[in-house]
XYZ file of C-alpha atoms in Angstrom:
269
model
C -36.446 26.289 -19.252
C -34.745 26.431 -15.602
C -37.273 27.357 -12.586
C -35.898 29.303 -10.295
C -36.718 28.841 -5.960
C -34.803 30.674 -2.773
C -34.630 29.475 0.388
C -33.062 31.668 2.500
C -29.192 31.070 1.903
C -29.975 28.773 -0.624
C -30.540 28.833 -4.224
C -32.273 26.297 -6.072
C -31.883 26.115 -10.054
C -33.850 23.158 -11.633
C -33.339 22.104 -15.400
C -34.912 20.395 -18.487
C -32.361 17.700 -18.136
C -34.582 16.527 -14.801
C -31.126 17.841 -12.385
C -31.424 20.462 -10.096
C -28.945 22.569 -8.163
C -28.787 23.767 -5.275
C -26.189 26.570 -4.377
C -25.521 27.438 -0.933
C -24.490 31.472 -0.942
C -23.315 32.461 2.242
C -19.812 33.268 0.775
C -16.580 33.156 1.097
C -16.624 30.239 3.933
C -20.076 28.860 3.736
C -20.676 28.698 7.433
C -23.272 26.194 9.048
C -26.353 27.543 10.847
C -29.547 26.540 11.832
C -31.213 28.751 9.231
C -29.062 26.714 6.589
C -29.581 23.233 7.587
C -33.928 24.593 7.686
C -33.281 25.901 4.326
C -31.740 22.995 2.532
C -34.262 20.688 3.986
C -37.341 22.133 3.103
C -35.659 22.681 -0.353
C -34.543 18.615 -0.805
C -38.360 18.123 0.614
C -39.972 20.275 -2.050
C -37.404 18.748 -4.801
C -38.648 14.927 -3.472
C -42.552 15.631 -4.795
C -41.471 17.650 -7.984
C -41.701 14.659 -10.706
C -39.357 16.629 -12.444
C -36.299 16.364 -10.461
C -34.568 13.257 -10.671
C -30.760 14.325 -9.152
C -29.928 17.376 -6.862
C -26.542 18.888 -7.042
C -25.196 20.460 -4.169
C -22.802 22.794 -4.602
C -21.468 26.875 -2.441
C -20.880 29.876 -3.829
C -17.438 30.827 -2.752
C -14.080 29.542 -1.674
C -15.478 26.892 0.464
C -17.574 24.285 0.120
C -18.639 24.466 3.747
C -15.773 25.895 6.641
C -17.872 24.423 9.531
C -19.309 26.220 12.185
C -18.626 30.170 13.024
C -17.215 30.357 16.630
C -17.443 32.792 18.761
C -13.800 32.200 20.455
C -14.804 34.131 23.524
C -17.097 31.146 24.575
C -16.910 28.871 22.524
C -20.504 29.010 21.515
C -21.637 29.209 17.395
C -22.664 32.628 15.864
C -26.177 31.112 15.326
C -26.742 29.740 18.924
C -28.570 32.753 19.903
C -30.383 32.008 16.783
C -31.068 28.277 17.868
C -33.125 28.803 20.937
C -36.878 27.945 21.119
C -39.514 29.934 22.787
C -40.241 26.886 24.819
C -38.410 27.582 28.277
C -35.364 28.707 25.840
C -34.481 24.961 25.151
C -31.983 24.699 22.366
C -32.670 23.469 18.773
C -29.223 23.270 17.561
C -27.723 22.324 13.819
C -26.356 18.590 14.691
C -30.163 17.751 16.091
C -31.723 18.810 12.868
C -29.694 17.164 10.628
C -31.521 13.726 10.697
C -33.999 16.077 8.554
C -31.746 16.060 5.492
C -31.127 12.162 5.376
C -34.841 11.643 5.211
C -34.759 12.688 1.455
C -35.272 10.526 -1.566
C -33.321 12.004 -4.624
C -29.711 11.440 -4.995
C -27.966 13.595 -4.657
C -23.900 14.827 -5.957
C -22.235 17.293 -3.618
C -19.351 19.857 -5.513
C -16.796 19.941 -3.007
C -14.098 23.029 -3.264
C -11.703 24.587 -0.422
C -12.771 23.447 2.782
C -14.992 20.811 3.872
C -14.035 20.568 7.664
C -16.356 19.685 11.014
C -19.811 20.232 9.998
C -19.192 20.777 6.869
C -17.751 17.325 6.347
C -20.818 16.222 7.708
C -22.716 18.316 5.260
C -20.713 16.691 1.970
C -21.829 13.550 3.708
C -25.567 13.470 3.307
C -24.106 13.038 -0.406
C -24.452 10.458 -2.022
C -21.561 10.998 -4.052
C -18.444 13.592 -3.486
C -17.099 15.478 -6.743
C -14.002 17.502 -5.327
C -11.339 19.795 -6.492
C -7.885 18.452 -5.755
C -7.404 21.577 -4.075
C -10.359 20.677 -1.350
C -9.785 19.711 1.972
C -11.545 17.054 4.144
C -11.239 17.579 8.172
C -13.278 16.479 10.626
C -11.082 18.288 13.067
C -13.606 18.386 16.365
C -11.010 16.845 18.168
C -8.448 19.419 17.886
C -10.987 21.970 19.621
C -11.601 19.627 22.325
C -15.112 18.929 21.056
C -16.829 15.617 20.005
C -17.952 15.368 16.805
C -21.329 16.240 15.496
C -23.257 16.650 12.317
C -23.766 12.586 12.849
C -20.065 11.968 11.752
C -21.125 8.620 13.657
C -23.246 7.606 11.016
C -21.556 8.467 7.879
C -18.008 8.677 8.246
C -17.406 4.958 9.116
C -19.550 4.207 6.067
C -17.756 5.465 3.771
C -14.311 5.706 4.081
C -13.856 2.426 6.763
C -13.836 2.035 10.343
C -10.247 2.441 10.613
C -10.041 5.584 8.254
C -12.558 7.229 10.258
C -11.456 6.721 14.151
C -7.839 8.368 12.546
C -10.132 11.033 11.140
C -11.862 11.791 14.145
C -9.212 11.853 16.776
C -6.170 13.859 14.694
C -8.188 16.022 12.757
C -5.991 15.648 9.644
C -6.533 17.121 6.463
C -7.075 15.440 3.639
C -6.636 16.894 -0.321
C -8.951 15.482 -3.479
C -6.298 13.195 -3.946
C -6.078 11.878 -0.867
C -9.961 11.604 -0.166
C -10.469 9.928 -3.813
C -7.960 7.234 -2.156
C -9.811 6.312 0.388
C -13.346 6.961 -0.694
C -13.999 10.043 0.808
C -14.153 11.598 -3.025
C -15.583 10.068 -5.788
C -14.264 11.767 -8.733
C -11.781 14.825 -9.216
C -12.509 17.599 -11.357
C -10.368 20.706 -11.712
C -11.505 24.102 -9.698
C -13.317 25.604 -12.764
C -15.134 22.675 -14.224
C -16.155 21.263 -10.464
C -19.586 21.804 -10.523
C -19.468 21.254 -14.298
C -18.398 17.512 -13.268
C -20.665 17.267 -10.685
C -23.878 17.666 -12.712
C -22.612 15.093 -15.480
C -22.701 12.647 -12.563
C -26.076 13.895 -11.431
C -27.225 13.409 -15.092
C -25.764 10.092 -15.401
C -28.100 9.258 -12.939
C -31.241 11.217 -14.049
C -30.994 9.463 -17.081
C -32.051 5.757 -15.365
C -35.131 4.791 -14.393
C -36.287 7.131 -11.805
C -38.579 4.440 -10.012
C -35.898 1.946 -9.839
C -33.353 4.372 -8.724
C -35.624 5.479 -5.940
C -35.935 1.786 -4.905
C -32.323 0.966 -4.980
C -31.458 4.104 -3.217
C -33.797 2.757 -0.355
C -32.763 -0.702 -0.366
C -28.597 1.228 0.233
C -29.522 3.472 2.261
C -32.140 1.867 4.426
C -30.543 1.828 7.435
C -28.950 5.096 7.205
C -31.112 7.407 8.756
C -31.982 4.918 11.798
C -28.202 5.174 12.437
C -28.657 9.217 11.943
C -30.960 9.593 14.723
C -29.546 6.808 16.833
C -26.101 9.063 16.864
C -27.707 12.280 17.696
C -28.019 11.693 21.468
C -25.071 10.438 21.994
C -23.021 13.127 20.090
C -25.013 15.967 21.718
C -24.698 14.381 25.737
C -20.353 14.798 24.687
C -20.767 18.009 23.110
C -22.569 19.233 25.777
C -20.104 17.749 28.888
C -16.876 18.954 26.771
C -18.556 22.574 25.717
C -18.152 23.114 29.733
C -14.530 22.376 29.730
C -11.045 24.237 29.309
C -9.963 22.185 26.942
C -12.727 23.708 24.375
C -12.048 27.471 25.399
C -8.601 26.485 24.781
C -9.152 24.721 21.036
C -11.594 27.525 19.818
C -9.335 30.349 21.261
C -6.336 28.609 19.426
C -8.129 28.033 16.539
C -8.758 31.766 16.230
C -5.473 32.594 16.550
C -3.918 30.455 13.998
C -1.892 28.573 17.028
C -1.082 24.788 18.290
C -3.550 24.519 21.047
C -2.167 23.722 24.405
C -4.514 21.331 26.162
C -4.560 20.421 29.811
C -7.144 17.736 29.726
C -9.335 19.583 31.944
């Protein structure tokens, strides 16, 4: 029998086999907002005290996995800022500053990674702890190339992953990596083709279910113990540069080019 939750966006599906999945749907590009990132943690929270979930897929409805955030190229500002203000003297509760929230969860978890995981939504396959892709996905943390500091503490994770080295290339060219290419360096875990990807995904995520759920839960804090210290350590810091660069021409420049499909030409300034 499979129980059946929405949040929001989100759809969560959870099995007899002690996996559950959760299915972003805001298709075809999957685009970060603040409503999201609320969704999918109060879903992972509600999955951590249900004895019957052992392993969470997490997986998009759609072309992409996640396409990053939805500019607005007039400004530069996200479709869900206007969204992201508090009624406390309109302060700003933005995506990157409630991310911490979804590194604070206890079940493993196997992100399905097709099309585009770029900028935030690198970030997003990140709180992973494992990366199924497509070889037809593509891995960008391409903040750079819109004259923006990363977010979505890309800080934390990146470097962790895929190497100190590998990451500081990441961040400041904003290449593109394929399956292949990610499952190289570590960025990917397995490769499954298009149509069996989330198929492949919740093998892993039953691999996993099937040890013992109290020593998994131990080991997974033992690995991961210092992650979310680092999580919230990086959030400061990456907001203060987002902030001081969202002010300059450099960003109206990347977001404008970005939306129309040209090189941008940056002035430093």
């Amino acid at each position: 029998m499979t129980d059946v939750s929405d949040y929001g966006d989100l759809r969560v599906e959870l099995g007899d086999d002690y996996v559950a999945t959760a299915e972003i749907r805001r298709p075809p590009n999957n685009h970060i907002s603040l409503a999201l990132v609320d969704s999918l943690a109060a879903a992972l929270a509600d999955l951590d005290r249900d004895a019957r979930c052992r392993a969470v897929v997490l997986c998009s409805e759609g072309k992409h996995f996640c396409a990053g955030g939805d500019f607005n190229p007039e400004d530069g500002s996200t479709r869900d800022d206007a969204a992201s203000r508090s009624d406390a003297g309109g302060s700003r509760r933005g995506v990157y500053d409630e991310a911490h929230r979804l590194f604070e969860t206890n079940k493993p978890i196997v992100a399905a990674v097709q099309g585009a995981a770029i900028g935030a939504g690198l970030g997003l396959s990140l709180i992973a702890d494992f990366r199924v892709a497509a070889p037809e996905a593509r891995f960008s943390a391409n903040f750079a190339r819109l004259g923006f500091h990363h977010g979505f503490v890309l800080t934390a994770t990146l470097p962790r992953v895929v190497g100190q080295q590998k990451a500081i290339e990441m961040l400041y060219t904003g290449v593109r990596l394929k399956g292949e290419e990610a499952l190289a360096i570590g960025l990917a875990d397995r490769l499954a083709p298009l149509p069996q990807l989330v198929d492949a995904a919740h093998e892993l995520a039953v691999e996993i279910a099937r040890s013992a759920p109290l020593a998994v839960a131990a080991i997974r804090q033992t690995m991961r113990r210092e992650l979310a210290d680092a999580v919230r350590d990086a959030i400061p810091r990456e907001r203060a540069q987002q902030n001081r660069l969202r002010t300059t021409d450099d960003w109206t420049e990347g977001v404008r080019a970005m939306a129309e499909r040209r090189l941008p030409n940056f002035q430093g300034r």
